[in-house]
Short mmCIF file of C-alpha atoms in Angstrom, two decimals:
data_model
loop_
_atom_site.label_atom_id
_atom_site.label_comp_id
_atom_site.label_asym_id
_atom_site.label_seq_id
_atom_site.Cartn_x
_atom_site.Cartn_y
_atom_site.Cartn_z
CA UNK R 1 95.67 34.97 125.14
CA UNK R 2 97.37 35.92 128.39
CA UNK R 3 99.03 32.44 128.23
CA UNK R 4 101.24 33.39 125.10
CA UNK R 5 104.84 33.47 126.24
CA UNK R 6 107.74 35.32 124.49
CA UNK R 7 109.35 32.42 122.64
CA UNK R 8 105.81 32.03 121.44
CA UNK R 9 105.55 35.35 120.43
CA UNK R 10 108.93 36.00 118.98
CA UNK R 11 108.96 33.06 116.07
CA UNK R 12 109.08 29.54 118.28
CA UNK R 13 106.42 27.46 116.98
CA UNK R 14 104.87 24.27 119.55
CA UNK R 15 103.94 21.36 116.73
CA UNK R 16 101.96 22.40 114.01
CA UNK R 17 99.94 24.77 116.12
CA UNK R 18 99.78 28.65 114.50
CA UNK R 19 101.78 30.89 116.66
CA UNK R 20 100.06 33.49 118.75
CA UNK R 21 100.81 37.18 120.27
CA UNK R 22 98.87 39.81 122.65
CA UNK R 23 97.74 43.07 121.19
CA UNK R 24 100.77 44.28 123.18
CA UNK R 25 103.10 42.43 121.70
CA UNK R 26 102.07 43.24 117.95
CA UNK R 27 102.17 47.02 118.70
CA UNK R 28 105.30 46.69 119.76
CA UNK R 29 106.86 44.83 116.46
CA UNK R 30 104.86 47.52 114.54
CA UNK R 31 106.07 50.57 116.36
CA UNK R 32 109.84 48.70 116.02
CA UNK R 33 109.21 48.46 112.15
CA UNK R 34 109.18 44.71 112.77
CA UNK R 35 105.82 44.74 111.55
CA UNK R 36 103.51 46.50 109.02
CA UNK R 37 99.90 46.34 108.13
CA UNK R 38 97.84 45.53 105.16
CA UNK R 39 97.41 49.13 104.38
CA UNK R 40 96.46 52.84 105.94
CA UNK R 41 93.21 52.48 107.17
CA UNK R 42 91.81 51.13 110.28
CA UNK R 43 89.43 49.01 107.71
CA UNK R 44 93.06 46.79 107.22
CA UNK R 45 95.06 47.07 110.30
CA UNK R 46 93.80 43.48 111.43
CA UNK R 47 96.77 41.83 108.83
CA UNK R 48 99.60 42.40 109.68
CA UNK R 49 102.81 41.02 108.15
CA UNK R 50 105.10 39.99 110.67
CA UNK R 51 108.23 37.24 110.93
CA UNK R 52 107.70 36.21 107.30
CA UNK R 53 104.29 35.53 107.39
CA UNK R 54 100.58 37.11 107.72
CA UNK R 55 98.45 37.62 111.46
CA UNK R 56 95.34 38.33 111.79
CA UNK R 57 93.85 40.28 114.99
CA UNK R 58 90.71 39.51 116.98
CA UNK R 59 89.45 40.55 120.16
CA UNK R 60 91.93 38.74 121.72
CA UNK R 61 95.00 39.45 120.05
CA UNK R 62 96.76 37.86 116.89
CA UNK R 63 97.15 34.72 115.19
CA UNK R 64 99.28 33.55 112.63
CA UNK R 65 98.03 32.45 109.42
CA UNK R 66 100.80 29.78 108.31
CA UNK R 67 98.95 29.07 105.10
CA UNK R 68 101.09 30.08 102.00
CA UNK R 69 98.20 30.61 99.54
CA UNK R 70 96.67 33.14 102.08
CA UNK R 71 99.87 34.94 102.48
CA UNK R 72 100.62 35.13 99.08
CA UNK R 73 96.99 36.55 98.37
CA UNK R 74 97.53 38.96 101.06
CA UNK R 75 101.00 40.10 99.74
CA UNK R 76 99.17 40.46 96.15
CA UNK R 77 96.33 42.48 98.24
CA UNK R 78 99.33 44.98 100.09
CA UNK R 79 101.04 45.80 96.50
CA UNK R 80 97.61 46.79 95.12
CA UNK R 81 96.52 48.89 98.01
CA UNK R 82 99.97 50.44 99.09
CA UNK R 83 100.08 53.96 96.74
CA UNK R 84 102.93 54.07 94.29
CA UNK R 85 104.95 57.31 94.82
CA UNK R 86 106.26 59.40 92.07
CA UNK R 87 105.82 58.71 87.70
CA UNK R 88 107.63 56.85 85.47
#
C-alpha cells in the first residue's frame, strides 16, 4: 500500500477500482473528525466510515467498500451499537 497517492486517498477514484489509503492516512481523517468508526471498541475499529462510504482495514491499510448494500448494513450496524444518550 505504499503506492497509494493522495488524490487516491482523498476521494479520486482510477476506473472502477475501490479506492485505497495507508493506516496513516485513515488516522489522520479520524483524528480530523473526517472519519469515525463502527463503534468504541477495538473489536470494530476496522470500519470506518469515511468520504460517504464504508473502509475496511487490514494489515496493510484500508480499502473502500463501494458496495451500497454493505454500507447500508453497516450504517444499520453503527445506529444499533452507538449508545443513545439521555430518555425520552
Amino acid at each position: 500500500m505504499n503506492d497509494v497517492n493522495q488524490a487516491a486517498a482523498t476521494g479520486s477514484r482510477t476506473g472502477d477500482a475501490p479506492r485505497v489509503m495507508s493506516h496513516e492516512q485513515m488516522r489522520e481523517h479520524l483524528d480530523h473528525q473526517r472519519a469515525s468508526v463502527l463503534a468504541a471498541g477495538t473489536r470494530y475499529e476496522m470500519f470506518v466510515r469515511h468520504d460517504g462510504v464504508w473502509w475496511i482495514s487490514d494489515h496493510e491499510g484500508f480499502i473502500e467498500m463501494p458496495d451500497p448494500t454493505h454500507n447500508r448494513r453497516l450504517d444499520r450496524w453503527q445506529l444499533r451499537l452507538t449508545p443513545t444518550t439521555g430518555t425520552a
